[in-house]
Short mmCIF file of C-alpha atoms and ligand atoms in Angstrom, two decimals:
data_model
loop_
_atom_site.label_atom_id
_atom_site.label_comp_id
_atom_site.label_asym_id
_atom_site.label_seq_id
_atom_site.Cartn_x
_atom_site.Cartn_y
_atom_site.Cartn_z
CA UNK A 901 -20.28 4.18 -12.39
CA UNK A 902 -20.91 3.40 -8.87
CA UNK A 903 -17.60 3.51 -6.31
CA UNK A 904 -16.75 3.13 -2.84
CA UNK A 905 -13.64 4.25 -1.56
CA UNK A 906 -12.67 2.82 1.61
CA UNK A 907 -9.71 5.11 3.92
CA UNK A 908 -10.94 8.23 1.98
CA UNK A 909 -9.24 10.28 5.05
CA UNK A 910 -5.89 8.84 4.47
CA UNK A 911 -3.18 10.40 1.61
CA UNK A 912 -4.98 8.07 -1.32
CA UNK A 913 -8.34 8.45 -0.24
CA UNK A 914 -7.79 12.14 -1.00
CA UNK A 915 -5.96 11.64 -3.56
CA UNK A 916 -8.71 9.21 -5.37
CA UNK A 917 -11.19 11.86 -4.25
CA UNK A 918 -9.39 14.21 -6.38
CA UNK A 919 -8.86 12.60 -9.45
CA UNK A 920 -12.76 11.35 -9.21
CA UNK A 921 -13.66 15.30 -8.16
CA UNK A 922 -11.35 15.79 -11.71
CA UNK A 923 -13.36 13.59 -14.01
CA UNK A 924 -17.03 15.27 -12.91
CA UNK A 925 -17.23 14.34 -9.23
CA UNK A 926 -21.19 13.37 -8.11
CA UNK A 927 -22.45 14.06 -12.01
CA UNK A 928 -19.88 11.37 -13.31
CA UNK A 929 -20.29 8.90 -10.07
CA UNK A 930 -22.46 7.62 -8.09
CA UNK A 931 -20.30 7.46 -4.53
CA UNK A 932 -21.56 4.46 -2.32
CA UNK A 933 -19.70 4.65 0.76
CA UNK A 934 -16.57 6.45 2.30
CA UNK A 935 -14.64 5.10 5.18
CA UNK A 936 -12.20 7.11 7.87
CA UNK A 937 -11.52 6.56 11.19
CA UNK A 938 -10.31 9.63 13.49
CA UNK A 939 -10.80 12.41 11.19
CA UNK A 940 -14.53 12.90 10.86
CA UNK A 941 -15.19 16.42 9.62
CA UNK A 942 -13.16 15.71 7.07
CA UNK A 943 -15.26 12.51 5.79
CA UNK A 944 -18.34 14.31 6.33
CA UNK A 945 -17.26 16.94 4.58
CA UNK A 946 -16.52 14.48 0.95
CA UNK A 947 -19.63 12.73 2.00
CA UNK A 948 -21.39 15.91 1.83
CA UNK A 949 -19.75 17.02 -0.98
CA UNK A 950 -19.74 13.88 -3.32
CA UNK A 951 -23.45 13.16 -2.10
CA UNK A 952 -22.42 9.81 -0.70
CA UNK A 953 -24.32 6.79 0.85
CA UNK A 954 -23.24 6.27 3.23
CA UNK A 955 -19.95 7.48 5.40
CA UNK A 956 -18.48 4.87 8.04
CA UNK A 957 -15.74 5.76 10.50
CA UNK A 958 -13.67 2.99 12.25
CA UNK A 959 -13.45 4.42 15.17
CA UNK A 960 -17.16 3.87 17.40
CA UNK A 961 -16.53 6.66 19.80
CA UNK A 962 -16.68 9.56 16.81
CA UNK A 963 -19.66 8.61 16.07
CA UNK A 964 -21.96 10.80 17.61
CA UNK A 965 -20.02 13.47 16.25
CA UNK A 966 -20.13 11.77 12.31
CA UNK A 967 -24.18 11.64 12.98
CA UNK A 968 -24.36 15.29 13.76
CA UNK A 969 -21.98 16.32 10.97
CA UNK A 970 -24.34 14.38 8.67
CA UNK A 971 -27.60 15.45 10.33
CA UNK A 972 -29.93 16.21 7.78
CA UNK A 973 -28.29 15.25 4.45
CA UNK A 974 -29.80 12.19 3.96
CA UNK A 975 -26.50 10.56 4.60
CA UNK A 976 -26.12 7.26 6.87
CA UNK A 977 -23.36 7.42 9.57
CA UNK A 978 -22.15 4.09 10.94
CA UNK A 979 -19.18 2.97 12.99
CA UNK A 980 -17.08 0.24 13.63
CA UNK A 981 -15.51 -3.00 12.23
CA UNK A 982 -19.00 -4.86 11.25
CA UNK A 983 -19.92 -1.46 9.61
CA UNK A 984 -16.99 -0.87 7.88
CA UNK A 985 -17.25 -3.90 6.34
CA UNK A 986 -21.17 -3.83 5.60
CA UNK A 987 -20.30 -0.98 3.70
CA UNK A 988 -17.81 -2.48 1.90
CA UNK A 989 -20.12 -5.01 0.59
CA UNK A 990 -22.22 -2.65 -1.22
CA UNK A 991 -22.70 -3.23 -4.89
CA UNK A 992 -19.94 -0.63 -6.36
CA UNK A 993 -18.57 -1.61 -10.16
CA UNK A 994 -15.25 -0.29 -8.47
CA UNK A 995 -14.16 0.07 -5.06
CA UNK A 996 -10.08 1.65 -3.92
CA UNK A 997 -8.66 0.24 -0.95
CA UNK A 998 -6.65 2.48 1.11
CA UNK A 999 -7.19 1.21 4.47
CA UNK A 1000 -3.63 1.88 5.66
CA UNK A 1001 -2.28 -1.77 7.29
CA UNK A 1002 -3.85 -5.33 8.07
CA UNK A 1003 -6.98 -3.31 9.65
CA UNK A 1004 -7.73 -3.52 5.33
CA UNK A 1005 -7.93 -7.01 4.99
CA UNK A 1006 -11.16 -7.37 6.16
CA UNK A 1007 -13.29 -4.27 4.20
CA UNK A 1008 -11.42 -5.06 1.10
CA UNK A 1009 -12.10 -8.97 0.71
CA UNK A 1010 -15.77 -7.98 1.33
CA UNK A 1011 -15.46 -5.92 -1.78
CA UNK A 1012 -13.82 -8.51 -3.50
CA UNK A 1013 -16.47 -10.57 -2.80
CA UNK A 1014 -19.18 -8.69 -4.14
CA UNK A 1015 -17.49 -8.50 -7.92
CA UNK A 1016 -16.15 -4.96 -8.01
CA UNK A 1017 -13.30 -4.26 -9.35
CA UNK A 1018 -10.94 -3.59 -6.54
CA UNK A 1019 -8.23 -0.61 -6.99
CA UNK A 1020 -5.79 -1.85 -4.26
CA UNK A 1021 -3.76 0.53 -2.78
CA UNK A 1022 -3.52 -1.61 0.53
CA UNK A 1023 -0.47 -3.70 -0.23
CA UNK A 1024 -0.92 -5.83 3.11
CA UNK A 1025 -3.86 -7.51 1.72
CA UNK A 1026 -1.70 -9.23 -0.69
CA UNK A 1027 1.41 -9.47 1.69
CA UNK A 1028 -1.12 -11.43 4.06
CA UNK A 1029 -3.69 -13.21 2.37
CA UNK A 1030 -2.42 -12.86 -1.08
CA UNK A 1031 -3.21 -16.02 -2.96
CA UNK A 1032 -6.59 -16.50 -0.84
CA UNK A 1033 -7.74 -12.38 -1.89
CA UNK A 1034 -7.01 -13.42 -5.26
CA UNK A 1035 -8.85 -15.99 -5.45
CA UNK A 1036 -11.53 -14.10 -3.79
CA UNK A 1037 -11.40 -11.48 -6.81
CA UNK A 1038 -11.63 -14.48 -9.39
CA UNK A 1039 -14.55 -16.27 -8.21
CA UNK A 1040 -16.85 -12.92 -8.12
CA UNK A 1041 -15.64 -11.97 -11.23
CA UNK A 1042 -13.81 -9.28 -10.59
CA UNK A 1043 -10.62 -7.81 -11.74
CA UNK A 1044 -7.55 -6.46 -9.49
CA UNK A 1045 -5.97 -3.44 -10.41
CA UNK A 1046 -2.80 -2.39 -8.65
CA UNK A 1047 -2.31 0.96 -7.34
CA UNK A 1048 1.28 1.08 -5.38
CA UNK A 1049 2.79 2.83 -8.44
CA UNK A 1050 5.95 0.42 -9.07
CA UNK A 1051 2.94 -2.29 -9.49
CA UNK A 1052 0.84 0.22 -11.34
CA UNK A 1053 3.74 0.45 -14.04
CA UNK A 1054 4.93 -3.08 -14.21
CA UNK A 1055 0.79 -3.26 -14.91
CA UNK A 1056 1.27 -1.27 -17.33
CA UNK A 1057 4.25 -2.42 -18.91
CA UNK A 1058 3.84 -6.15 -19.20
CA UNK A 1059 3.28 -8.08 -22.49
CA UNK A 1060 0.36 -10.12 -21.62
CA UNK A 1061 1.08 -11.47 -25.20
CA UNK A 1062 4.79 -12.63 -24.44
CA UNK A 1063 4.10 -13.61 -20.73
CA UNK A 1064 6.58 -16.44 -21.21
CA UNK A 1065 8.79 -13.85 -22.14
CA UNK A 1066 8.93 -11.93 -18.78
CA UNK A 1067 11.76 -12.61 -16.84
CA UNK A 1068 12.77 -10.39 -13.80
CA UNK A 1069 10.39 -7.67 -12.27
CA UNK A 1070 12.00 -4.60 -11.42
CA UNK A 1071 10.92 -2.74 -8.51
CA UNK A 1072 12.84 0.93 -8.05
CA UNK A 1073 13.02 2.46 -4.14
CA UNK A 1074 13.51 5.67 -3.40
CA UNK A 1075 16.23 4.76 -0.99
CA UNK A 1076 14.10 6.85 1.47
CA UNK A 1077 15.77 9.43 3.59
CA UNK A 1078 18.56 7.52 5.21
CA UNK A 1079 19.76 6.42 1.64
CA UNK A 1080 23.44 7.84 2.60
CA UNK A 1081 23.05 7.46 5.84
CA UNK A 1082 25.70 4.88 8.26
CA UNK A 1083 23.59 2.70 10.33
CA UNK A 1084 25.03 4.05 14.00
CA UNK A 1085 23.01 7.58 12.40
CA UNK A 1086 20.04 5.71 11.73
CA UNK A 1087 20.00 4.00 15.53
CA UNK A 1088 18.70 7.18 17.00
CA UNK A 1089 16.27 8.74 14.74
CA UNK A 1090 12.85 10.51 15.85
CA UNK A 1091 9.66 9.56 13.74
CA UNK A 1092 9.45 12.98 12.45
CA UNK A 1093 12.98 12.84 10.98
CA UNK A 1094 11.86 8.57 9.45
CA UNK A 1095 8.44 10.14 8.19
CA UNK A 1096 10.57 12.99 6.34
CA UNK A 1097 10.21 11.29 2.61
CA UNK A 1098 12.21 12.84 -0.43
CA UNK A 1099 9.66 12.17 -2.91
CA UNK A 1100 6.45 11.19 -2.25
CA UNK A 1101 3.78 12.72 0.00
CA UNK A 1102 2.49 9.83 1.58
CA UNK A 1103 0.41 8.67 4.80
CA UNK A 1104 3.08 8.53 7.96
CA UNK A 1105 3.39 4.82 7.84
CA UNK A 1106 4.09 4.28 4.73
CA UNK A 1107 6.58 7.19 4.92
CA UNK A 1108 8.35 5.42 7.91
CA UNK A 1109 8.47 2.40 5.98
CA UNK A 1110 10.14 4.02 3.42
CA UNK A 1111 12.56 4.81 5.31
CA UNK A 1112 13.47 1.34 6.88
CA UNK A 1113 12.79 -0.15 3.26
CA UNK A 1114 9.63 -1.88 5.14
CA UNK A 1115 7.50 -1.14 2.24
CA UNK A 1116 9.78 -2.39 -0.61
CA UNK A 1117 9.98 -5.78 1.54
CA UNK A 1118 6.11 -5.62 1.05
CA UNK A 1119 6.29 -4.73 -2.42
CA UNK A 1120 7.97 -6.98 -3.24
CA UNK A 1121 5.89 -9.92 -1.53
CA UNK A 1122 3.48 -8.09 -3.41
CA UNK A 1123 5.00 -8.39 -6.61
CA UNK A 1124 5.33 -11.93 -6.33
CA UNK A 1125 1.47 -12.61 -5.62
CA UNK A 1126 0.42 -10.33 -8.52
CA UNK A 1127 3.57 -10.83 -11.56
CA UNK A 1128 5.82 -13.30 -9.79
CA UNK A 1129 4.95 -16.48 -11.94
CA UNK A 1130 7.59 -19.61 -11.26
CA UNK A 1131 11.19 -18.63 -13.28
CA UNK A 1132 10.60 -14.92 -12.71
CA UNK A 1133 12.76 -12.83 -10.59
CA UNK A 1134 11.97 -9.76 -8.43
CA UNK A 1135 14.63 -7.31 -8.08
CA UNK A 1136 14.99 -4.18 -5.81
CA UNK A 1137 17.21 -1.25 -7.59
CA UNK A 1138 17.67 2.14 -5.79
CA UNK A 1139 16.63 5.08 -8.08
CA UNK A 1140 16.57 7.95 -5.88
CA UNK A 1141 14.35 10.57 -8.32
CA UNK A 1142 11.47 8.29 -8.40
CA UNK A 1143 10.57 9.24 -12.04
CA UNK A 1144 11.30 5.36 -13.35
CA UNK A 1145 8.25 4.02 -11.37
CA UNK A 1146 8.99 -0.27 -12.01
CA UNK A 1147 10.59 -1.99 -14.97
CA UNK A 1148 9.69 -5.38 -16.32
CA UNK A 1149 13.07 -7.30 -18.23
CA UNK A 1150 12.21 -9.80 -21.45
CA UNK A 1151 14.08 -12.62 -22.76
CA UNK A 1152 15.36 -10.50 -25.78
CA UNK A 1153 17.34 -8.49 -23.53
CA UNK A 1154 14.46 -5.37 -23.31
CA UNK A 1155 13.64 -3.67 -20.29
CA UNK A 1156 10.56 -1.80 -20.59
CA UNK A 1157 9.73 0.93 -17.74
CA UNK A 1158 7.02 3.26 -17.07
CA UNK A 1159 8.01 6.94 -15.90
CA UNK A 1160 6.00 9.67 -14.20
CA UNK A 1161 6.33 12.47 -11.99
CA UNK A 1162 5.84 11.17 -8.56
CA UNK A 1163 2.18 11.57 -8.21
CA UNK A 1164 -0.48 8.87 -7.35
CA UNK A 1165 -3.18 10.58 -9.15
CA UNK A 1166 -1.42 8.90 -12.32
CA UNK A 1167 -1.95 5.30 -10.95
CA UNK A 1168 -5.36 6.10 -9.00
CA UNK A 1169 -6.82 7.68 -12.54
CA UNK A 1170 -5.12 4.53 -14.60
CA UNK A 1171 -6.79 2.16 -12.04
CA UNK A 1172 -10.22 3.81 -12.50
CA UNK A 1173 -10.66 4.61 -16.43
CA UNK A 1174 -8.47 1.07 -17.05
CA UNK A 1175 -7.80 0.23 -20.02
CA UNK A 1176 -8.57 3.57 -20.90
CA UNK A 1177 -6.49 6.81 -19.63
CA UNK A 1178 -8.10 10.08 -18.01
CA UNK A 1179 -6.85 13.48 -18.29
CA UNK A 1180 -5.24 14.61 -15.06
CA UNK A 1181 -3.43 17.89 -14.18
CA UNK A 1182 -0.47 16.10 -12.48
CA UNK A 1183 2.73 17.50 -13.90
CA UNK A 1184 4.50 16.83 -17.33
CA UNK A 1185 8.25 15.06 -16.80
CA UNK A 1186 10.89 17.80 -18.51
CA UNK A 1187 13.70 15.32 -19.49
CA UNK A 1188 15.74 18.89 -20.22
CA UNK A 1189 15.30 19.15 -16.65
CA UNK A 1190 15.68 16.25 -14.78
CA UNK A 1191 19.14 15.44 -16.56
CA UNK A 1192 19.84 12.51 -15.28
CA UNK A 1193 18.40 9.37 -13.55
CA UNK A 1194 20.61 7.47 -11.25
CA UNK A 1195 20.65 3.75 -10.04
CA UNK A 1196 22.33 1.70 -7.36
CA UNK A 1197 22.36 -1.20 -5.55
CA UNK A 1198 20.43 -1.13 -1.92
CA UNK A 1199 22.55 -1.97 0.72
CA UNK A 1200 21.18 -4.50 2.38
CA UNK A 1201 23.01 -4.72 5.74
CA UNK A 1202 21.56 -1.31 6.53
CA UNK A 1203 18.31 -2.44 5.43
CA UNK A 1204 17.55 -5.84 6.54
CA UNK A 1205 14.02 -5.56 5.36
CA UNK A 1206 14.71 -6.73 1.73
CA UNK A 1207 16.59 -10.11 2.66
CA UNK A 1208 13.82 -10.66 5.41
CA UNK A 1209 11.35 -10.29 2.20
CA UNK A 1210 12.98 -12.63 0.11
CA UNK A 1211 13.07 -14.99 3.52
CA UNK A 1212 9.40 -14.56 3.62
CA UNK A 1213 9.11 -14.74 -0.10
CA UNK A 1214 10.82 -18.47 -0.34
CA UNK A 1215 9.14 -19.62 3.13
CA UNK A 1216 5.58 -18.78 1.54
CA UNK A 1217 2.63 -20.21 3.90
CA UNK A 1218 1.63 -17.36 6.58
CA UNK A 1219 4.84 -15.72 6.27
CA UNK A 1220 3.70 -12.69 4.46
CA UNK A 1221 1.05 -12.08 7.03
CA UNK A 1222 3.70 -12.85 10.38
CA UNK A 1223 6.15 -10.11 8.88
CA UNK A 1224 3.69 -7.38 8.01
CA UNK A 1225 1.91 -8.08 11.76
CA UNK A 1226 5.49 -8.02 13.58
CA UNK A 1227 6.33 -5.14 11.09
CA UNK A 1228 3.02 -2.95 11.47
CA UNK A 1229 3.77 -3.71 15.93
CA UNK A 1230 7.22 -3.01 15.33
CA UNK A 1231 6.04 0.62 13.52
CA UNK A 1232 3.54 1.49 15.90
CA UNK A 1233 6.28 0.70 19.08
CA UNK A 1234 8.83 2.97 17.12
CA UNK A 1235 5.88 5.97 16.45
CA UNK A 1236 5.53 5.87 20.30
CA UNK A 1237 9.29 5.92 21.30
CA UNK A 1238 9.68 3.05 22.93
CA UNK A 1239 11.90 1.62 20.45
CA UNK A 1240 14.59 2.63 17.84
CA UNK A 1241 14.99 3.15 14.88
CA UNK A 1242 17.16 -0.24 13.35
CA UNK A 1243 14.67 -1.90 16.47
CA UNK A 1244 11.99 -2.53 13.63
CA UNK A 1245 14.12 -5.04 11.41
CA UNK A 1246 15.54 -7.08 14.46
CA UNK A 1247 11.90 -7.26 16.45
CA UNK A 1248 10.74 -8.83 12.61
CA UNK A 1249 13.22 -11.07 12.24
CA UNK A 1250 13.40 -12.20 16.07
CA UNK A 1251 9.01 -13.12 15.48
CA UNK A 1252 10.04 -14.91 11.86
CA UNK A 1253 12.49 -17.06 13.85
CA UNK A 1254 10.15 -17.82 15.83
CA UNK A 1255 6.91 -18.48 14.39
CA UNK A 1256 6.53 -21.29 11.53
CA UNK A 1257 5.26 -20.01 8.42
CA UNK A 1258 2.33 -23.16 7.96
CA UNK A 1259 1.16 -23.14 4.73
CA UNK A 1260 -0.98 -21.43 2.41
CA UNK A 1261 -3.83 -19.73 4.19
CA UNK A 1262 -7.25 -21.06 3.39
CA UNK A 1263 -9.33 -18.61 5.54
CA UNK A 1264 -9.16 -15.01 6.72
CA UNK A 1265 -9.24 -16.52 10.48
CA UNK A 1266 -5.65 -18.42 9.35
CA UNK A 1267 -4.40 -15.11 8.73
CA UNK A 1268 -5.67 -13.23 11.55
CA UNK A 1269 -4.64 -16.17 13.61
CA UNK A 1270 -0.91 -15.64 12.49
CA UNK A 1271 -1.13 -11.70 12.26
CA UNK A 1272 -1.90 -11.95 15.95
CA UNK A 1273 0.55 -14.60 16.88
CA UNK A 1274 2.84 -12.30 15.55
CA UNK A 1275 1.78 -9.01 16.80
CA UNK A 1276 2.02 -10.88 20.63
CA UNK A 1277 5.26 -12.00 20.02
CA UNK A 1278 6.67 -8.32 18.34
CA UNK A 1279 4.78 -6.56 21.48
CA UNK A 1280 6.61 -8.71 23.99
CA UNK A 1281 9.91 -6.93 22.56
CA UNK A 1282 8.64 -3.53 22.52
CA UNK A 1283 9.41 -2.14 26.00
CA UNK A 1284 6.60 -0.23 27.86
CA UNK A 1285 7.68 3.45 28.76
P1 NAD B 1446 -3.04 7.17 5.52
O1 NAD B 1446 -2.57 6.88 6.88
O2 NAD B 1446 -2.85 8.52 4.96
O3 NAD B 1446 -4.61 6.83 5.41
C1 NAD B 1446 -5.12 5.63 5.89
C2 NAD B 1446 -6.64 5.57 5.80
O4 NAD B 1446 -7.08 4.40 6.50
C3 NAD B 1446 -7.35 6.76 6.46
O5 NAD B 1446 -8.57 7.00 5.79
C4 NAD B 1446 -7.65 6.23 7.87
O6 NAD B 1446 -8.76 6.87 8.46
C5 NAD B 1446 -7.95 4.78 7.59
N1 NAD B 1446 -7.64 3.91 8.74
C6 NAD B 1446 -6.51 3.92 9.49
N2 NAD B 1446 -6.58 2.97 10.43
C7 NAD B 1446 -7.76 2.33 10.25
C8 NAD B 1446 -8.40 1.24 10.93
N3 NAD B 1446 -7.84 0.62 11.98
N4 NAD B 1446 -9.60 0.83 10.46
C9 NAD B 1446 -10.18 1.44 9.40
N5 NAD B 1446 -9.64 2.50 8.74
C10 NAD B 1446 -8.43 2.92 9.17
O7 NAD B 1446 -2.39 6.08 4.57
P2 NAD B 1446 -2.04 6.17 3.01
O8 NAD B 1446 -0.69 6.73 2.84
O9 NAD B 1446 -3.17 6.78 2.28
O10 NAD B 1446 -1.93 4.63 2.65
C11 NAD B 1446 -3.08 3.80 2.49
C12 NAD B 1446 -2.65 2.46 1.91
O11 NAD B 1446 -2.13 2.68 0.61
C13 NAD B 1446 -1.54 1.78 2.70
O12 NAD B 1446 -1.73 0.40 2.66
C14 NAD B 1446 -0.27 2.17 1.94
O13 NAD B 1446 0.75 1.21 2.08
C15 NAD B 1446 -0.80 2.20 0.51
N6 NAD B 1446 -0.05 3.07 -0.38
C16 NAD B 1446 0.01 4.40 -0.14
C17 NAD B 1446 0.72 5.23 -1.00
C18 NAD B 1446 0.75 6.72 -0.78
O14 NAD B 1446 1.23 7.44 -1.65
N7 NAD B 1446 0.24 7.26 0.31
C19 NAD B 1446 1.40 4.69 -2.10
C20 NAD B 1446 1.31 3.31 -2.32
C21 NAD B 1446 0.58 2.51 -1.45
MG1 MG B 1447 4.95 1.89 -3.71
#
């Protein structure tokens, strides 16, 4: 099986590395290309070690240093956005996508495009361009599997034979380290304290946006692209051990969920042996010792995010892609202290006021066009230090 996995620096590129490196690493796969951006020892060192293709980093100025990391292998070094997505284009049978951010959109609709079946870890390709990636994946042939772990288990979960049936998608958050927290606590919170997850080790934005319940708002714009047919409802419910990963509710009255230990080998290996399962060493749930699994209601006055996904969720059009870009400006402004914490939700919802959803994008450049729009418009209230 030939693969490509783009953002193999980030937390699921290793992670995907490691599952692969578990099923027989370069004897069981042929590795195409591998994608980073700052940190290039470390993708030399799995292009080295995997016997890759090629290895591309994002970022043009490393690459002097990639080319002498790689000198001699046999490996290619390229840089930059036209390489990344050259790369990307390669014929792979399966490709994961965990570019962190919109920076993905690009790379991963190139894989689409060349029939591979795409492991998507980047959730903002769907919160941006969703109906027009999908489409994308359809017309080469391809298949979409979800890798986000509540979307991996309503995957896994869902009756394709009783689709009729389905009637409310559960999605379970954390609750993220200010769970308990008042909001006037929350105003004046560092990035190292946001990043701080209880769960999951993730990648520092998604951590942050765990925190502001940013990436439920996604995931569940996500949701809706990939499960959300008309009648069906997508819920948020706060389960604080992160052991019931997504539910999906039936007609009858059933709820059926899918449980793990929170580890994203589980829905990296499920997206790459699919429909089959791998073996993995990630650790066995103990029901003796868990003891109980709690649920509540999020509070969403403290965390704006989820109503502004449900506004983005009935607007449809470009909305998707004008809260991620405000959201993603919004994060980076907060990262660099020059705004606070409970800053991130009113900079989003000041840019959705503002900019008209449109409708349904047709082309990539309709979504960068609105991504940027709304990136301007979130900079303009960032204050420069
Ligand atoms: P990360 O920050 O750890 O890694 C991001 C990867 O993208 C790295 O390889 C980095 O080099 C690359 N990258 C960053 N900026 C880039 C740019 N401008 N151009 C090209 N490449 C760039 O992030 P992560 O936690 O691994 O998350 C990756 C994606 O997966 C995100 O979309 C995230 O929402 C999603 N996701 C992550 C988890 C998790 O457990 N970490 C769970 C569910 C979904
Ligand atoms: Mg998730």
């Amino acid at each position: 099986m030939r693969i490509s996995v783009l953002g193999s620096t980030g937390s699921i590129g290793r992670n995907t590395l490691d599952v692969i490196r578990h099923l027989g690493g370069r004897d069981a796969f042929q590795v195409v290309a591998l994608t980073g951006q700052d940190n290039v020892e470390l993708l030399a060192g799995q292009a080295v070690e995997f016997g890759a293709a090629v290895a591309v980093t994002a970022n043009e100025a490393r690459l002097p240093e990639l080319r002498s990391a790689l000198a001699g292998t046999g490996i290619e070094a390229a840089a930059g956005d036209a390489a990344l997505v050259e790369a990307a284009s390669r014929p792979v049978d399966w490709c994961m996508a965990a570019i962190v951010g919109i920076a993905g959109l690009a790379p991963t609709l190139a894989a689409a495009r060349q029939g591979a079946r795409i492991a998507l870890a980047n959730k903002e390709c769907l919160v941006s361009a969703g109906a027009l990636f999908q489409r994308a994946i359809e017309r080469a042939g391809g298949l979409l599997l979800p890798v986000d772990s509540e979307h991996s288990a309503i995957f896994q979960v869902i009756d394709r034979a009783a689709e009729a049936a389905v009637e409310r998608i559960i999605l379970t958050a954390s609750g993220g380290p200010f769970r308990l927290w008042p909001a006037e606590r929350m105003a004046d919170v560092t990035p190292k304290v946001a990043a701080a997850h209880p769960n999951w080790s993730m990648g520092v934005k998604i951590s942050i946006d765990s925190a502001s319940l940013f990436n439920k708002a996604l995931e569940m714009i996500e949701a809706k692209h990939l499960f959300g047919a008309s009648g069906r409802t997508i819920e948020v419910v706060v389960h604080p051990q992160s052991v019931v990963h997504s539910m999906v509710g039936y007609s009858d009255g059933s709820v059926l969920a899918q449980l793990g230990p929170p580890d994203m080998r589980t829905a990296i290996g499920y997206a790459l042996t699919y429909p089959a399962r791998p073996n993995l060493p990630v650790e066995r749930l103990d029901f003796s010792a868990l003891a109980r699994l709690d649920f509540e209601a999020p509070d969403e006055g403290r965390f704006p995010a989820l109503r502004l996904a449900r506004r983005a969720m009935e607007a449809g059009g470009l909305s998707g892609a004008i809260l991620n870009g405000a959201k993603e400006v919004a994060l980076g402004a907060f990262i660099d202290r020059r705004i606070g914490f409970l800053d991130i939700a009113r900079i989003v919802e000041q840019v959705m006021d503002e900019v008209a959803p449109g409708s349904d994008p047709e082309t990539i450049e309709a979504v960068f066009a609105a991504d940027g729009e709304a990136r301007r418009r979130a900079d303009a209230y960032a204050p420069r230090r």
